[in-house]
Every structure is written in structure tokens, then in C-alpha cells.
CSV table of C-alpha atoms in Angstrom, one decimal:
chain,number,residue,atom,x,y,z
A,227,MET,CA,42.2,115.1,-12.0
A,228,SER,CA,42.7,116.7,-8.6
A,229,ARG,CA,46.1,116.2,-6.9
A,230,GLY,CA,46.0,114.2,-3.8
A,231,HIS,CA,47.7,115.3,-0.8
A,232,TRP,CA,49.9,112.6,-0.4
A,233,GLN,CA,51.9,113.6,-3.2
A,234,ASP,CA,52.8,116.8,-1.2
A,235,SER,CA,54.6,114.7,1.2
A,236,ARG,CA,58.2,115.6,2.8
A,237,LYS,CA,59.6,113.0,0.3
A,238,ILE,CA,62.0,111.3,3.1
A,239,VAL,CA,64.4,109.1,1.3
A,240,GLU,CA,66.5,108.1,4.3
A,241,ARG,CA,66.4,108.2,8.1
A,242,ILE,CA,69.5,108.0,10.2
A,243,MET,CA,69.4,106.9,14.2
A,244,VAL,CA,71.6,108.3,16.6
A,245,CYS,CA,71.8,106.9,19.7
A,246,GLY,CA,74.2,107.4,22.8
A,247,ASP,CA,74.4,107.1,26.5
A,248,LEU,CA,74.5,110.5,28.1
A,249,VAL,CA,76.1,111.0,31.5
A,250,LEU,CA,76.0,113.8,34.0
A,251,GLU,CA,79.6,115.1,34.9
A,252,THR,CA,78.1,117.6,37.4
A,253,PRO,CA,74.5,117.8,39.0
A,254,ALA,CA,71.7,119.0,36.6
A,255,CYS,CA,68.4,120.9,37.6
A,256,PHE,CA,65.8,120.1,34.9
A,257,GLY,CA,62.6,121.6,36.6
A,258,ASN,CA,59.2,120.9,36.2
A,259,GLY,CA,57.7,124.3,36.5
A,260,GLU,CA,55.4,123.5,39.2
A,261,ARG,CA,54.9,126.1,42.2
A,262,THR,CA,53.3,123.8,44.8
A,263,SER,CA,55.8,121.7,45.6
A,264,LEU,CA,57.8,121.9,49.1
A,265,THR,CA,61.1,123.1,47.2
A,266,ASP,CA,61.2,126.3,45.1
A,267,MET,CA,62.5,124.5,41.9
A,268,PRO,CA,61.4,121.1,42.0
A,269,LEU,CA,62.8,118.4,39.3
A,270,ALA,CA,60.8,117.2,36.4
A,271,LEU,CA,60.3,113.0,37.1
A,272,ASP,CA,58.5,110.5,35.5
A,273,PRO,CA,55.3,110.0,37.5
A,274,LEU,CA,55.0,106.4,37.5
A,275,GLU,CA,58.3,105.1,38.1
A,276,GLY,CA,60.2,108.4,39.6
A,277,ARG,CA,63.0,108.5,37.1
A,278,GLY,CA,64.7,111.5,35.9
A,279,LEU,CA,63.2,113.1,32.8
A,280,LEU,CA,65.1,115.0,30.1
A,281,THR,CA,62.5,116.6,27.6
A,282,GLY,CA,63.4,116.3,23.8
A,283,THR,CA,62.7,120.2,23.4
A,284,SER,CA,65.6,120.7,26.1
A,285,ILE,CA,68.2,118.6,23.7
A,286,ALA,CA,66.8,120.2,20.7
A,287,GLY,CA,67.5,123.8,22.0
A,288,ALA,CA,70.9,123.0,23.3
A,289,LEU,CA,72.2,121.4,20.1
A,290,ARG,CA,70.6,124.1,17.9
A,291,ALA,CA,72.3,126.8,20.4
A,292,TYR,CA,75.5,125.0,19.9
A,293,LEU,CA,75.4,124.6,16.3
A,294,ARG,CA,74.6,128.4,15.6
A,295,GLU,CA,77.8,129.5,18.0
A,296,ARG,CA,79.9,127.1,16.0
A,297,GLU,CA,78.4,128.5,12.5
A,298,PHE,CA,78.6,132.4,13.9
A,299,GLY,CA,80.1,132.8,17.1
A,300,TYR,CA,78.7,133.3,20.7
A,301,GLY,CA,75.3,135.6,20.7
A,302,ARG,CA,75.5,136.0,16.9
A,303,ASP,CA,72.9,135.1,14.0
A,304,GLY,CA,73.3,135.2,10.6
A,305,GLY,CA,69.8,135.2,9.3
A,306,SER,CA,67.2,132.9,8.1
A,307,ASP,CA,68.8,130.5,5.3
A,308,VAL,CA,71.6,129.3,7.8
A,309,LEU,CA,72.6,126.0,8.7
A,310,HIS,CA,71.0,125.8,12.0
A,311,ASN,CA,67.9,127.0,10.6
A,312,ARG,CA,67.7,124.5,8.0
A,313,LEU,CA,68.4,121.5,10.2
A,314,PHE,CA,66.5,122.4,13.4
A,315,GLY,CA,63.7,124.6,11.5
A,316,ARG,CA,62.4,128.1,11.8
A,317,GLN,CA,59.4,130.1,12.6
A,318,GLU,CA,58.9,133.7,11.1
A,319,ASP,CA,55.3,135.0,11.3
A,320,ASN,CA,53.1,132.7,9.6
A,321,GLU,CA,55.7,131.0,7.7
A,322,GLY,CA,58.6,128.6,8.5
A,323,GLU,CA,60.0,125.3,7.8
A,324,GLN,CA,59.8,122.0,10.2
A,325,SER,CA,62.8,120.6,11.7
A,326,TRP,CA,64.7,117.7,10.0
A,327,VAL,CA,66.1,116.4,13.4
A,328,ILE,CA,64.0,114.6,15.6
A,329,THR,CA,64.7,114.4,19.5
A,330,TYR,CA,63.1,112.3,21.7
A,331,ASP,CA,62.2,112.6,25.8
A,332,ALA,CA,64.9,110.8,27.7
A,333,LEU,CA,64.1,108.9,31.1
A,334,SER,CA,67.1,108.1,33.6
A,335,GLU,CA,68.0,104.5,33.3
A,336,SER,CA,67.2,104.2,37.1
A,337,VAL,CA,65.8,105.9,39.9
A,338,PRO,CA,68.4,108.8,40.1
A,339,GLY,CA,69.5,110.4,43.5
A,340,ILE,CA,68.4,114.2,44.4
A,341,GLU,CA,70.6,116.5,45.8
A,342,LEU,CA,68.7,119.8,47.7
A,343,ARG,CA,70.8,122.8,47.4
A,344,ASP,CA,70.2,126.5,48.8
A,345,GLY,CA,70.7,129.7,46.8
A,346,VAL,CA,70.6,133.1,47.9
A,347,ALA,CA,71.4,136.7,46.4
A,348,ILE,CA,74.2,138.6,47.7
A,349,ASP,CA,74.2,142.4,48.3
A,350,SER,CA,77.5,143.4,46.3
A,351,LYS,CA,77.8,146.4,48.1
A,352,THR,CA,77.4,144.6,52.2
A,353,ARG,CA,78.3,141.1,51.0
A,354,THR,CA,75.5,139.9,53.2
A,355,ALA,CA,72.1,138.0,51.8
A,356,GLU,CA,69.4,140.3,50.3
A,357,SER,CA,65.9,140.2,52.4
A,358,LYS,CA,63.6,137.7,51.0
A,359,LYS,CA,65.9,136.5,48.0
A,360,LYS,CA,66.7,133.0,49.5
A,361,PHE,CA,65.4,129.7,47.6
A,362,ASP,CA,66.1,126.0,47.4
A,363,PHE,CA,66.5,123.6,44.2
A,364,GLU,CA,66.5,120.0,43.6
A,365,LEU,CA,69.3,118.6,41.5
A,366,LEU,CA,70.0,115.4,39.5
A,367,GLU,CA,73.2,113.6,41.2
A,368,ALA,CA,76.3,113.7,38.9
A,369,GLY,CA,76.5,110.4,37.5
A,370,THR,CA,72.7,110.0,36.2
A,371,HIS,CA,72.4,108.1,32.8
A,372,PHE,CA,70.0,109.1,30.0
A,373,PRO,CA,70.0,107.0,27.1
A,374,LEU,CA,70.0,109.6,24.0
A,375,ARG,CA,68.1,109.1,21.2
A,376,VAL,CA,67.9,111.7,17.9
A,377,GLU,CA,66.7,110.8,14.3
A,378,LEU,CA,67.8,113.0,10.9
A,379,LEU,CA,65.3,112.7,8.0
A,380,ILE,CA,66.8,113.2,4.9
A,381,PRO,CA,64.7,114.6,2.2
A,382,GLN,CA,64.9,114.1,-1.6
A,383,ASN,CA,65.4,117.7,-2.2
A,384,GLN,CA,68.1,118.2,0.5
A,385,ASP,CA,71.6,118.1,0.5
A,386,ARG,CA,72.4,115.1,2.5
A,387,ASN,CA,76.2,115.7,3.5
A,388,THR,CA,75.1,119.5,4.6
A,389,LEU,CA,72.8,118.2,6.8
A,390,LEU,CA,74.8,115.4,8.1
A,391,GLU,CA,77.9,118.0,8.9
A,392,GLY,CA,75.3,120.0,10.7
A,393,LEU,CA,74.1,117.1,13.1
A,394,ALA,CA,77.8,116.0,13.6
A,395,ILE,CA,78.8,119.3,14.9
A,396,ALA,CA,75.6,119.8,17.0
A,397,LEU,CA,76.4,116.6,18.3
A,398,GLN,CA,79.9,117.4,18.9
A,399,GLY,CA,79.0,119.5,21.7
A,400,LEU,CA,77.8,116.3,23.8
A,401,GLU,CA,81.0,114.5,22.6
A,402,ASN,CA,83.2,117.1,23.8
A,403,GLY,CA,81.6,118.0,26.7
A,404,GLU,CA,80.7,121.7,25.7
A,405,ILE,CA,77.2,121.7,26.2
A,406,ARG,CA,75.2,121.9,29.6
A,407,LEU,CA,71.7,121.2,29.9
A,408,GLY,CA,69.0,122.6,32.6
A,409,ALA,CA,69.0,125.7,34.7
A,410,ARG,CA,71.9,127.5,36.0
A,411,LYS,CA,74.0,125.8,33.1
A,412,ARG,CA,76.5,129.0,33.1
A,413,ARG,CA,77.2,128.3,36.9
A,414,GLY,CA,78.7,124.8,36.7
A,415,LEU,CA,75.7,122.7,36.5
A,416,GLY,CA,74.5,120.4,33.9
A,417,GLN,CA,77.8,119.4,32.3
A,418,CYS,CA,77.1,116.2,30.7
A,419,ARG,CA,79.2,114.1,28.1
A,420,VAL,CA,78.4,111.0,25.5
A,421,THR,CA,81.3,108.7,25.2
A,422,GLU,CA,80.0,106.4,22.5
A,423,TRP,CA,77.7,106.5,19.6
A,424,ARG,CA,75.6,104.0,17.9
A,425,VAL,CA,74.2,105.1,14.1
A,426,MET,CA,71.8,103.3,12.0
A,427,CYS,CA,71.3,104.5,8.4
A,428,TYR,CA,67.8,103.3,6.8
A,429,ASP,CA,67.7,103.5,3.2
A,430,LEU,CA,63.7,104.1,2.8
A,431,THR,CA,63.7,103.9,-0.9
A,432,THR,CA,64.1,99.9,-0.8
A,433,PRO,CA,61.6,97.6,1.1
A,434,GLU,CA,64.6,96.3,3.1
A,435,GLY,CA,65.5,99.6,4.5
A,436,LEU,CA,61.9,100.4,4.9
A,437,LEU,CA,61.1,97.2,7.0
A,438,ASN,CA,64.3,97.6,9.2
A,439,TRP,CA,63.0,100.9,10.2
A,440,LEU,CA,60.0,99.9,11.0
A,441,ASN,CA,61.1,97.0,12.9
A,442,GLN,CA,64.1,99.2,14.7
A,443,THR,CA,66.4,96.0,13.4
A,444,GLY,CA,70.0,96.1,11.7
A,445,THR,CA,73.4,96.3,12.9
A,446,PRO,CA,74.7,99.6,14.3
A,447,GLN,CA,78.0,101.5,13.8
A,448,THR,CA,79.9,102.2,17.2
A,449,GLY,CA,82.2,104.7,18.0
A,450,SER,CA,83.7,107.5,20.3
A,451,ARG,CA,83.5,110.0,17.3
A,452,ILE,CA,80.2,111.3,15.5
A,453,ALA,CA,81.9,113.0,12.8
A,454,ASP,CA,84.0,109.6,11.6
A,455,LEU,CA,80.4,107.6,12.1
A,456,LEU,CA,78.5,110.1,9.8
A,457,GLY,CA,81.1,110.3,7.2
A,458,VAL,CA,81.8,114.1,7.2
A,459,LYS,CA,84.9,116.4,8.6
A,460,ALA,CA,82.7,118.7,11.0
A,461,GLU,CA,85.5,121.1,11.3
A,462,MET,CA,83.2,124.5,11.1
A,463,ASP,CA,84.1,126.8,14.4
A,464,ARG,CA,83.7,130.5,14.6
A,465,ARG,CA,83.7,130.7,18.4
A,466,GLU,CA,85.8,132.8,20.4
A,467,ALA,CA,86.6,132.7,23.9
A,468,PHE,CA,89.2,133.4,26.7
A,469,THR,CA,89.6,130.5,29.4
A,470,VAL,CA,91.2,130.8,32.7
A,471,GLU,CA,91.9,127.5,34.4
A,472,ALA,CA,93.7,128.1,37.6
A,473,THR,CA,95.0,125.6,40.6
A,474,PHE,CA,95.2,127.0,44.2
A,475,GLY,CA,96.3,125.8,47.3
A,476,LEU,CA,93.9,126.5,50.4
A,477,ASP,CA,95.4,128.7,52.7
A,478,GLY,CA,93.3,127.9,56.2
A,479,SER,CA,89.7,127.1,55.7
A,480,LEU,CA,87.0,127.2,53.3
A,481,LEU,CA,83.4,127.1,54.0
A,482,ILE,CA,80.3,127.2,51.3
A,483,ARG,CA,77.4,126.4,53.5
A,484,SER,CA,75.4,122.9,52.5
A,485,GLY,CA,71.6,123.3,52.6
A,486,GLN,CA,71.2,119.8,53.9
A,487,GLY,CA,72.9,117.6,56.2
A,488,GLU,CA,72.4,114.3,58.2
A,489,ALA,CA,71.1,113.9,61.7
A,490,GLY,CA,73.7,115.0,64.4
A,491,ALA,CA,76.0,116.7,62.0
A,492,PRO,CA,77.4,120.4,62.7
A,493,ASP,CA,75.0,123.3,62.3
A,494,MET,CA,76.9,124.3,59.2
A,495,VAL,CA,78.7,121.8,56.9
A,496,HIS,CA,80.7,122.9,53.8
A,497,LEU,CA,78.9,121.9,50.7
A,498,GLN,CA,79.0,118.3,49.2
A,499,SER,CA,78.0,116.6,46.0
A,500,ARG,CA,78.4,113.0,45.0
A,501,ARG,CA,80.8,111.7,42.7
A,502,ASP,CA,81.4,108.3,42.0
A,503,GLY,CA,79.0,107.2,44.6
A,504,ARG,CA,80.8,109.3,47.2
A,505,LEU,CA,80.2,112.5,48.8
A,506,VAL,CA,83.1,114.8,48.2
A,507,PRO,CA,83.7,118.8,48.8
A,508,ILE,CA,83.3,121.0,46.2
A,509,LEU,CA,83.8,124.5,44.8
A,510,SER,CA,80.6,125.4,43.4
A,511,GLY,CA,80.3,127.7,40.1
A,512,THR,CA,77.9,130.0,41.9
A,513,SER,CA,80.0,130.9,44.6
A,514,LEU,CA,82.9,131.6,42.5
A,515,ALA,CA,80.8,133.7,40.1
A,516,GLY,CA,79.3,135.7,43.1
A,517,ALA,CA,82.6,136.6,44.3
A,518,LEU,CA,83.8,137.4,40.8
A,519,ARG,CA,80.9,139.6,40.2
A,520,ALA,CA,81.2,141.6,43.4
A,521,ARG,CA,85.2,142.0,43.1
A,522,ALA,CA,85.1,143.0,39.1
A,523,LEU,CA,82.4,145.7,40.1
A,524,ARG,CA,84.7,146.9,42.8
A,525,ILE,CA,87.7,147.1,40.7
A,526,ALA,CA,85.8,148.9,37.8
A,527,GLN,CA,84.5,151.5,40.1
A,528,THR,CA,87.8,152.2,41.6
A,529,VAL,CA,89.4,152.6,38.2
A,530,GLY,CA,86.7,154.4,36.2
A,531,THR,CA,83.2,156.0,36.4
A,532,ARG,CA,80.3,154.3,38.1
A,533,GLU,CA,78.2,154.3,35.2
A,534,LYS,CA,80.9,152.7,32.8
A,535,ALA,CA,82.0,150.0,35.4
A,536,ALA,CA,78.5,149.0,36.0
A,537,THR,CA,77.6,148.9,32.2
A,538,LEU,CA,81.0,146.6,31.7
A,539,VAL,CA,80.2,144.1,34.7
A,540,ASN,CA,76.4,143.9,33.5
A,541,ASP,CA,77.4,142.9,30.1
A,542,LEU,CA,79.8,140.5,31.3
A,543,PHE,CA,78.0,138.9,34.3
A,544,GLY,CA,74.4,139.5,32.7
A,545,LEU,CA,72.0,142.0,34.1
A,546,ARG,CA,69.9,141.3,36.9
A,547,ILE,CA,66.4,142.6,37.1
A,548,GLN,CA,66.1,145.7,39.7
A,549,SER,CA,63.0,147.3,38.2
A,550,SER,CA,60.2,146.5,35.7
A,551,LYS,CA,62.1,148.5,32.9
A,552,ASP,CA,65.1,145.9,33.3
A,553,GLN,CA,65.4,143.6,30.5
A,554,PRO,CA,67.7,140.4,32.2
A,555,THR,CA,70.6,139.2,29.8
A,556,ALA,CA,72.4,136.0,30.3
A,557,SER,CA,76.0,136.1,31.6
A,558,ARG,CA,78.8,135.6,29.0
A,559,LEU,CA,81.1,134.7,32.0
A,560,THR,CA,80.8,130.7,32.8
A,561,THR,CA,82.3,129.2,35.6
A,562,ALA,CA,82.9,125.4,36.6
A,563,GLU,CA,82.0,123.3,39.4
A,564,THR,CA,85.2,121.6,40.6
A,565,GLU,CA,86.2,119.0,43.4
A,566,ILE,CA,88.4,120.0,46.2
A,567,GLY,CA,91.3,117.5,46.2
A,568,SER,CA,92.7,116.0,49.4
A,569,PRO,CA,91.3,118.7,52.3
A,570,LEU,CA,91.3,117.9,56.0
A,571,SER,CA,87.3,118.0,57.4
A,572,LEU,CA,87.2,119.2,60.8
A,573,VAL,CA,84.8,120.2,63.3
A,574,GLN,CA,85.0,123.6,64.8
A,575,THR,CA,82.8,124.8,68.0
A,576,ARG,CA,82.0,128.4,68.4
A,577,VAL,CA,80.6,130.7,70.5
A,578,LYS,CA,78.9,134.4,70.2
A,579,ILE,CA,80.5,136.8,72.8
A,580,ASP,CA,78.4,139.4,74.8
A,581,ARG,CA,80.0,142.7,74.1
A,582,PHE,CA,78.9,144.1,77.4
A,583,THR,CA,79.7,141.3,79.9
A,584,GLY,CA,82.6,139.7,78.1
A,585,GLY,CA,80.9,136.5,78.6
A,586,SER,CA,79.4,133.9,76.3
A,587,PHE,CA,76.0,134.9,74.8
A,588,PRO,CA,73.2,132.8,75.9
A,589,THR,CA,72.0,129.9,73.4
A,590,ALA,CA,74.5,131.1,70.9
A,591,LEU,CA,77.0,127.8,71.1
A,592,PHE,CA,77.4,126.4,67.4
A,593,SER,CA,79.4,124.2,65.3
A,594,GLU,CA,80.9,124.5,61.8
A,595,GLN,CA,82.8,121.8,59.5
A,596,PRO,CA,84.6,123.6,57.1
A,597,VAL,CA,87.2,122.0,54.9
A,598,TRP,CA,90.8,123.0,56.0
A,599,GLY,CA,93.7,123.3,53.7
A,600,GLN,CA,96.8,120.6,53.8
A,601,LYS,CA,99.9,120.7,51.8
A,602,ASP,CA,98.6,118.7,49.1
A,603,THR,CA,95.2,120.1,49.1
A,604,THR,CA,94.3,121.6,45.7
A,605,LEU,CA,91.0,123.2,44.1
A,606,THR,CA,90.9,124.4,40.6
A,607,ALA,CA,88.7,127.5,39.3
A,608,ARG,CA,87.7,127.4,35.8
A,609,VAL,CA,86.3,130.6,34.3
A,610,THR,CA,85.4,131.4,30.4
A,611,ILE,CA,84.3,134.7,28.7
A,612,GLN,CA,82.4,134.1,25.6
A,613,GLN,CA,83.2,136.5,22.6
A,614,PRO,CA,85.3,138.5,24.8
A,615,THR,CA,86.4,142.0,24.5
A,616,GLU,CA,90.0,143.1,25.7
A,617,ALA,CA,88.8,145.0,28.4
A,618,GLU,CA,86.7,142.1,29.8
A,619,ILE,CA,89.9,140.0,29.3
A,620,GLY,CA,92.0,142.6,31.4
A,621,LEU,CA,89.3,142.7,34.3
A,622,LEU,CA,89.7,138.9,34.2
A,623,LEU,CA,93.2,139.2,34.7
A,624,LEU,CA,93.0,141.6,37.6
A,625,LEU,CA,90.3,139.2,39.2
A,626,LEU,CA,92.8,136.2,39.0
A,627,LYS,CA,95.7,138.5,40.4
A,628,ASP,CA,93.2,139.1,43.6
A,629,LEU,CA,92.4,135.2,43.6
A,630,TRP,CA,96.0,134.5,43.4
A,631,THR,CA,97.4,136.8,46.2
A,632,GLY,CA,94.6,135.5,48.6
A,633,ASP,CA,92.8,139.1,48.5
A,634,LEU,CA,89.7,137.8,47.1
A,635,PRO,CA,88.2,135.4,49.4
A,636,LEU,CA,85.6,132.5,48.6
A,637,GLY,CA,82.6,131.2,50.6
A,638,GLY,CA,81.3,132.5,53.9
A,639,GLU,CA,82.8,134.0,57.0
A,640,LEU,CA,85.0,136.0,55.3
A,641,SER,CA,85.8,138.4,58.1
A,642,VAL,CA,87.2,135.4,60.2
A,643,GLY,CA,89.8,134.4,57.8
A,644,ARG,CA,87.9,131.8,55.5
A,645,GLY,CA,88.1,131.0,51.9
A,646,ARG,CA,91.6,132.7,51.3
A,647,LEU,CA,93.4,130.9,48.2
A,648,LYS,CA,97.0,130.5,47.2
A,649,GLY,CA,98.0,130.6,43.7
A,650,GLN,CA,99.8,127.8,42.5
A,651,LYS,CA,99.5,127.5,38.2
A,652,ALA,CA,97.3,129.1,35.7
A,653,THR,CA,96.7,128.0,31.9
A,654,LEU,CA,95.4,131.1,30.1
A,655,THR,CA,93.7,130.3,26.7
A,656,HIS,CA,92.5,132.7,23.8
A,657,LYS,CA,91.0,130.7,21.2
A,658,GLY,CA,89.4,132.3,18.4
A,659,PRO,CA,88.7,131.2,14.4
A,660,GLY,CA,91.5,129.4,13.4
A,661,ALA,CA,94.1,131.2,15.6
A,662,SER,CA,94.9,130.4,19.6
A,663,GLN,CA,97.2,131.9,22.0
A,664,GLN,CA,98.1,130.5,25.6
A,665,TRP,CA,100.0,131.4,28.5
A,666,VAL,CA,101.2,129.3,31.8
A,667,ILE,CA,101.6,131.3,35.1
A,668,ALA,CA,103.2,129.0,37.7
A,669,ARG,CA,104.6,129.8,41.1
A,670,GLU,CA,108.5,129.3,41.6
A,671,SER,CA,109.8,129.9,45.1
A,672,ASP,CA,109.7,133.3,45.7
A,673,HIS,CA,108.7,134.6,41.9
A,674,LEU,CA,106.4,134.0,39.2
A,675,ASN,CA,107.4,132.5,36.0
A,676,ILE,CA,105.0,133.7,32.9
A,677,LYS,CA,105.5,131.7,30.0
A,678,GLY,CA,103.9,133.7,26.7
A,679,ASP,CA,103.4,136.9,25.5
A,680,LYS,CA,103.6,139.2,28.6
A,681,GLU,CA,103.3,142.7,26.7
A,682,ARG,CA,99.9,141.2,25.3
A,683,LEU,CA,98.7,140.5,28.8
A,684,GLU,CA,99.7,144.0,29.9
A,685,ARG,CA,97.5,145.2,26.6
A,686,PHE,CA,94.4,143.6,28.1
A,687,VAL,CA,94.5,145.3,31.3
A,688,ALA,CA,95.4,148.7,29.7
A,689,ALA,CA,92.5,148.4,27.3
A,690,PHE,CA,89.8,147.7,30.6
A,691,VAL,CA,91.7,150.8,32.0
A,692,LYS,CA,90.9,152.8,29.0
A,693,GLU,CA,87.2,151.3,28.5
A,694,VAL,CA,86.1,152.4,31.9
A,695,ARG,CA,88.1,156.0,32.5
A,696,GLU,CA,86.9,157.3,29.1
């Protein structure tokens, strides 16, 4: 008697449904890939109702990558028979394994607000825009809600606790706000978080459990910690990172130009983004990263050779495509998008002067609306290096020094004194597997107070100098 194909099933004995409310903390770019839109990077929207679309493939890819990083560290892989491959599946040539995790597409709960932003490539030598490299893209506003749904299949021949632990670790990335979704996520976009989980377990070996799963009935367990709901520890973490979170005052004004504005608004307005239903001025992660990259290259070339300086900076900030031979790489330095607290917004009128006559230039009167610093105005810069070397940490410390002293301005119109910061407090954290070290730098009247191992900070800078010189 021949063997029936139904006997070769995956023998699923249990299904675990995990749901949560995913909230965007910063704007996100979920592109649809179309080239016929009015914008260069349009959003993926539901064509029937116009709601935002977050595809299951994007969610699954982010969860898989986060689990791999927790398992082996940033940018590392341990082979084929590892937890993230056993949980999310693998494909090698003509063989592979199917994923035990099913991720569903998510539509935003309502028609989302959309922001339009401009982007431009900056020449690191001239600090001006490169020709034909300006673009615009659409973003979903911060505060957009997505109903998240993930289902774990438990087969008869697999270790249940191992699969549950892997799923819990992956979902902790959303619980802790450590996963960013969409494009340009290393520059502050796509920050999201799940604050409450709902878990339902269906035992498919019983008629009652099978009927409950088919009808999607039952009382779920709710809570804020996914590991507790799934009954596992989920403590594995082999990542290493160095993080700088620095608070600055604003010395003068700051102008990061916005790509959109209302009728009757000044010609140039500082970049704003919607938070909790109101427009607030922000420091974008792209502006911060661009300024840091240009200054990092300048510092490295001043201290060492051009070749080693370029190698170090490209390895840290990612390699841009300059020719057909270049293979692009992702940045290991991530920046955050943060709100500027308590600024003063004033309109300033300016005019271009004719150098020959000394009078005003015809048709060259324009107005600007930057943000101005007050006594209580603050902005925070958050920068993280994944899997850092001591030389890269030393370079980041030198960049922090330039921001702290106002030598590295941010935004546009630097030549007229805009964008200069005054350092107030900085917290440096070096986390590794099973170990963590922290430094706190604070301005106190006429000197700096540094809490932590000062000698190790000096060793980081010495390692950078040695790296680019030798």
C-alpha cells in the first residue's frame, strides 16, 4: 500500500498567536517601489481605503535580523543550524526549511498623515549639494498605529521551549524599541514600539483547541513583557555597542530646511515633524550623520594618511557608490531623530548685496524661519556604533568634542553662524556580552566633570591615532 502524501505533513501540534499594537515613534518610510509617482519614494498604501501598509515580509526580516544580532552580535552569522534559521527558515541552493513563524501584513488603523521631506547628497569637500542628487520621499507620521499579528507553529518533532525563546527574543526588539522598520532606519526613521501583547495558545491535538483556532476564539493573556507571557527567560544577548547620548544648548540659531510649507510661510522654514498631533522642530538623523561623516573624514585625514582615513570612515559610515566597481555597505553608526525642546521661532528677512554697487541685489529678498536658542532650549544627539573597534570609539569621542565646543555646526547656512551647539551633559555607554561600562560628562561652570575611567577614554583616542597613521 502506497504512503499517502497527507502523512508527510509538518505535524503541527500547537499554534501560538501573538498580537500587539505597533506604534511609530518617529516617521517611517515604507516605499511601494513605483517610479511613476510625483515623489521619488512614494509610500505603500492600501488602494481601497488609503491606509498605510506594513508588509509581513518587512516585519519578518526585521525580527530575523534582530534575533541573529542577539545570537551572534552585529553583522555576524553562525552558519546554517542556528536559532534564527531554525525559527525563520533558511534557503541553501535547492534545499531549505520553511519558517515556523507566520507574519501577517498590517494596515494602519486609520488613514495616516503623510510628511514630505527632501534629501540631498552633500559633497564632503565643499559642504555644498552635489549636482543632480536631490530627491524627495514620503513618510508616515509618528503616532501611526498598526495591529501586529504573528503566529508560531509548534511541530511535533521540535523543541517547544527553544522556538518560544527565539520568538520572545525577536519580539523583545519591538517591545524595547530596538527595531526600526522601513527605509533610512539607521538615520532615525522607523523607530517603533509595542507596549502591550496579547497571546493565545491553541492545542491542535484536542477538538476544542482546533475549533478555537479555526474560530479565533478564546481569552488571551495580556501583558507588557512577551517573555513572561510565553514562559521563557529570553536573556541571550551577544551584541556589542558604544552609545553617546549628549544634550546641548543652542548657541544662536539652527536651520535645517524643510521640503514643504504652508501658503504664506517664509521662503525657508526649519524642519518640523508631527508629534502627538502637533508640529515640533526636530534635529533629523540624516543631518547629524552627514555632518559627523564629513568631520570624521577631515579629522582622520589630518591625523593619518588619506587611504587609511577613507577606509576607516567608509567602514563606519558605510560605503557610497562612486563607480560600478564599488559594493555598497550599510552604516554601523546609527543616529536618532529628536525633538528640539523649548526653542524660539522667529522670522528673519535677508537680502543679497551686490558687491559692485554695495546696494541690494534685484529680486533677491527672502525670509527665513530658523529656531533660536533660549536659556532652556535643549536638543539631544543620540549616536550608536554597532560592534565598534577602539579606533572607531576614539573617532566618535573627537566628534563629540567638536560638537561640544561648537566647532562642528549642524544644518545649513553655517557661514553666517547658524547651527552651533553648547555641550551640557553627555552619557557614554559601552555594552558588550555580560559587561557594561559608563561615563558621564557634565559642564560645571568653567570646567568639565568626568565620571568614569578617564584613562580608557584616552586609550580609545590613542587607538584611533595609531589606526590611521600606521
